[in-house]
Structures are given as C-alpha cells and as structure tokens.
XYZ file of C-alpha atoms in Angstrom:
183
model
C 142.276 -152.333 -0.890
C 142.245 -155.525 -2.440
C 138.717 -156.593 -2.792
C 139.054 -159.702 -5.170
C 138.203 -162.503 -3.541
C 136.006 -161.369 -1.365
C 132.655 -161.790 -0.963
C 130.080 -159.002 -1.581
C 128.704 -157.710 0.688
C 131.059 -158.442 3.421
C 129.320 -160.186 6.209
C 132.525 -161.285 8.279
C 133.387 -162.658 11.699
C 136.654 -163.263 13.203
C 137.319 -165.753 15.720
C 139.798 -167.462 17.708
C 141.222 -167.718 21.156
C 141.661 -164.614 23.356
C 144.276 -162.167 22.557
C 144.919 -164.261 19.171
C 144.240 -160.608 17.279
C 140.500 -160.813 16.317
C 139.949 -156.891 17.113
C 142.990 -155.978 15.870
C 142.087 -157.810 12.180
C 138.422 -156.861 12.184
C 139.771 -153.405 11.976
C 142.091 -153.883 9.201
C 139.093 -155.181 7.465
C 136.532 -153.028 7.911
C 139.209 -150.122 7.492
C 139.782 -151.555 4.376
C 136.913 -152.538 3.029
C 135.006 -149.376 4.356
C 132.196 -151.653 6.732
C 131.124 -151.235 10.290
C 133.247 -152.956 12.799
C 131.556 -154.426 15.982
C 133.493 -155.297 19.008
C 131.550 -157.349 20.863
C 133.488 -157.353 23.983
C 132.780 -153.969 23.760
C 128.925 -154.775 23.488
C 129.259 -157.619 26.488
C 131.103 -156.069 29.288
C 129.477 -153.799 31.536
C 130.811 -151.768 34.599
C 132.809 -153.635 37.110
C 133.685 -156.287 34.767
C 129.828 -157.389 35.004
C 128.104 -158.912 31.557
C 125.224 -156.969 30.087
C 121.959 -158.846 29.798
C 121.981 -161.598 27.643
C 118.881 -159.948 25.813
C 120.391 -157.026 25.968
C 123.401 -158.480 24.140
C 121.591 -160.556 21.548
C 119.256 -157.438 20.988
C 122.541 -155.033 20.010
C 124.308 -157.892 18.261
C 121.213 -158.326 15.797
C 120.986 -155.170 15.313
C 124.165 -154.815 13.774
C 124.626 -158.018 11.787
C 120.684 -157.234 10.215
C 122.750 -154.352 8.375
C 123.932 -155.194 4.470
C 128.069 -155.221 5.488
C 130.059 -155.676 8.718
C 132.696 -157.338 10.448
C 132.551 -158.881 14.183
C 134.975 -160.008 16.602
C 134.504 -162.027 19.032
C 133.388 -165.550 20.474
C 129.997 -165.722 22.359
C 128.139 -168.756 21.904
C 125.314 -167.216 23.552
C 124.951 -165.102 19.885
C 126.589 -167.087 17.302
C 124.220 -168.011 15.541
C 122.967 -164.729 15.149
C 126.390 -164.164 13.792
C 127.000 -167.165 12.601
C 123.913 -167.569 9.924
C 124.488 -164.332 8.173
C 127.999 -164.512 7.883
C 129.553 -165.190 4.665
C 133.015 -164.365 5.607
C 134.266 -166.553 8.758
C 138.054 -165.883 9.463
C 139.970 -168.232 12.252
C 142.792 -167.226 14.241
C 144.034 -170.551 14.876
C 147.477 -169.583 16.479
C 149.582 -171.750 18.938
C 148.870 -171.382 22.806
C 152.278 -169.803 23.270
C 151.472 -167.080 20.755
C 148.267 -166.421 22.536
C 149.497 -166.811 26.430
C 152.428 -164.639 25.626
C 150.535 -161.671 24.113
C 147.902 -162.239 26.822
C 150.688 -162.306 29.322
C 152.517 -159.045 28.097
C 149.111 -156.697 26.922
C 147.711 -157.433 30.635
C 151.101 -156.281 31.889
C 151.074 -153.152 29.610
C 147.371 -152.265 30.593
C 147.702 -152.809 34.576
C 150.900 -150.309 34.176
C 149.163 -148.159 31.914
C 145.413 -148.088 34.002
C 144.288 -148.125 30.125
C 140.556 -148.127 30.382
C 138.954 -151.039 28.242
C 135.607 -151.127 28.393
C 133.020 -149.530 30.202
C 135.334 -147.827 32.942
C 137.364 -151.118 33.039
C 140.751 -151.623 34.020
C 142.752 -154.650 33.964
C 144.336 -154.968 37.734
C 147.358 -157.674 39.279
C 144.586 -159.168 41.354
C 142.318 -159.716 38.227
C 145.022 -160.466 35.667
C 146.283 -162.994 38.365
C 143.438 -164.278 40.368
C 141.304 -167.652 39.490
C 138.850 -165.677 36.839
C 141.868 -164.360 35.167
C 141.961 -164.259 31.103
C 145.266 -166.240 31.300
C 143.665 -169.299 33.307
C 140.797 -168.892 30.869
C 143.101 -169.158 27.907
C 144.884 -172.102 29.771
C 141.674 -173.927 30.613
C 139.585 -173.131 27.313
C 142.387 -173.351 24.473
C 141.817 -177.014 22.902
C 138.416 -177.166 23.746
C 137.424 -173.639 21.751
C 139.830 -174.936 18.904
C 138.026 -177.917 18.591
C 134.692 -176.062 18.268
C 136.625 -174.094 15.288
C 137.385 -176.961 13.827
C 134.003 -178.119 13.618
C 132.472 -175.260 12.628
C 134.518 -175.399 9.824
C 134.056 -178.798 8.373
C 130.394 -178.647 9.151
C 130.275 -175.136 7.573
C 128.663 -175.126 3.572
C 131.795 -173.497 1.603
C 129.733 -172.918 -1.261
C 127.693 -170.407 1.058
C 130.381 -169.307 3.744
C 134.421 -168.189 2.860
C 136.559 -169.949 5.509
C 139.933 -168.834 6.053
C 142.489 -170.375 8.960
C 145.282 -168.536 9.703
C 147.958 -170.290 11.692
C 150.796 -168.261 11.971
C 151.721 -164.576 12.846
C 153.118 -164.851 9.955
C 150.093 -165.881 7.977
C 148.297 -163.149 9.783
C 150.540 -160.137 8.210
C 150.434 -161.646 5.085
C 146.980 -161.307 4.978
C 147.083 -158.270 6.324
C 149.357 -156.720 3.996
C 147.336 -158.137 0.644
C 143.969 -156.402 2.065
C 145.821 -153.456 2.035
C 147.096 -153.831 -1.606
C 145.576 -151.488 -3.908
C-alpha cells in the first residue's frame, strides 16, 4: 500500500457517471488502505428495484461517514452533503460516454445472462435494461449534465481542505490503481 499522499484519515468518495468504475475503485481503496467501504447503491435500492426511504437512506449514510475512515461510492444528491462535508478525499471518474455506455452496455448483458442478483433480490432483465427507465437511457440523458456538476464541485471545492483527483482515462484509472497497491 502506498499511503503517501494521502490524507489521514481517509474520508473518500468516488464519483462519476454510472458504470464509470466507482465500486470497483472504492474497493481497491479501502482494500488497500484497510477502511470501510460503503456502496450506496447497495444502501438505496430496495426490493423490486424500489428506493428505500429517503430518511432511511440519509439515516444509514450518516451513520457510516460519522465513523473516523471510509470510502463511498456513489452519486445521490439527496445525501451529498452528508458525504460531501466530511470528505477529504473526493476522486472523479471523469471517463468518455463511450467508455461508460459500452461497459454499461456489456455488464447489463452479462448480468441478464447470468440472473446475477445485485441488490436486494435484484436482477437486471431485457425489459429493464431496455425499457424507458433503463440505466443506458439514464447514462444517455444524464452524462453532460452530471459532468458538469463534477466540474463544479471541483472548482468550488477548498483544495487546501479536500484532495481532488480526476481521472480521465482507463488508463489513468489502472495507473492509479496499480500505485495504491505499491508497497
């Protein structure tokens, strides 16, 4: 583990567009760095694809960022600040639409053929993956609009308080990846 650089203790979330890899690098980190890692699609979604109560939600959520170390992933404006103000760590997944579509594109293919169970007794079906509330429209429809919010949050953001890091590339990505997991 490479910990230079790093703030301690690590209070980190990890955003970006859908299937841009925020789960996936949240558990790189808190692998690495030995910290609690909270999904919170995991904490939204209920049975039958139905969102938990927005109390609920913000009641879990605080509950784990009140803690001295962690790492989220996710996007839900309905608890960012929670997130947001204790965070010291805020790493963007700022890849390109076709990076995101396509991995979108192919993991909902592997999961409907697979009947991989996501969250809550979730599956991802054709009719679902497909259909008008579909997580590639929303990636479609939200893209530029979410990215501008990044953006913002990161010039408005007080670097002497909060570590911002953009990653733009896959490329980028596994670089980082692979330095965290330097020794």
């Amino acid at each position: 583990m490479k910990r230079e650089g790093f703030p301690v203790p690590l209070r980190a979330v990890v955003i970006g567009s859908s299937c841009s890899g925020k789960t996936t690098l949240a558990k790189h980190l808190a692998e690495s760095f030995h910290v609690p890692h909270v999904e919170l699609d995991r904490l939204y979604w209920g049975a039958n694809w139905t969102p938990v109560e927005a109390l609920l939600f913000r009641t879990q959520v605080r509950q784990h960022v009140e803690e001295e170390n962690w790492i989220v992933d996710g996007n839900y404006s309905v608890i960012q600040d929670e997130v947001f103000q204790r965070a010291n760590l805020i790493l963007w997944l700022n890849l390109p639409l076709r990076v995101v579509f396509g991995r979108a594109l192919f993991r909902s293919f592997v999961r409907i053929l697979s009947r991989e169970e996501i969250f809550a007794g979730n599956r991802e079906t054709f009719l679902r993956t497909f259909g008008p509330c579909s997580l590639l429209w929303w990636i479609l429809t939200s893209f530029r609009e979410r990215n501008r919010r990044y953006r913002a949050i990161f010039d408005k953001r007080d670097r002497t308080q909060t570590q911002l890091i953009e990653l733009c590339s896959t490329s980028e990505v596994e670089h980082f990846v692979r330095e965290i997991h330097k020794d």
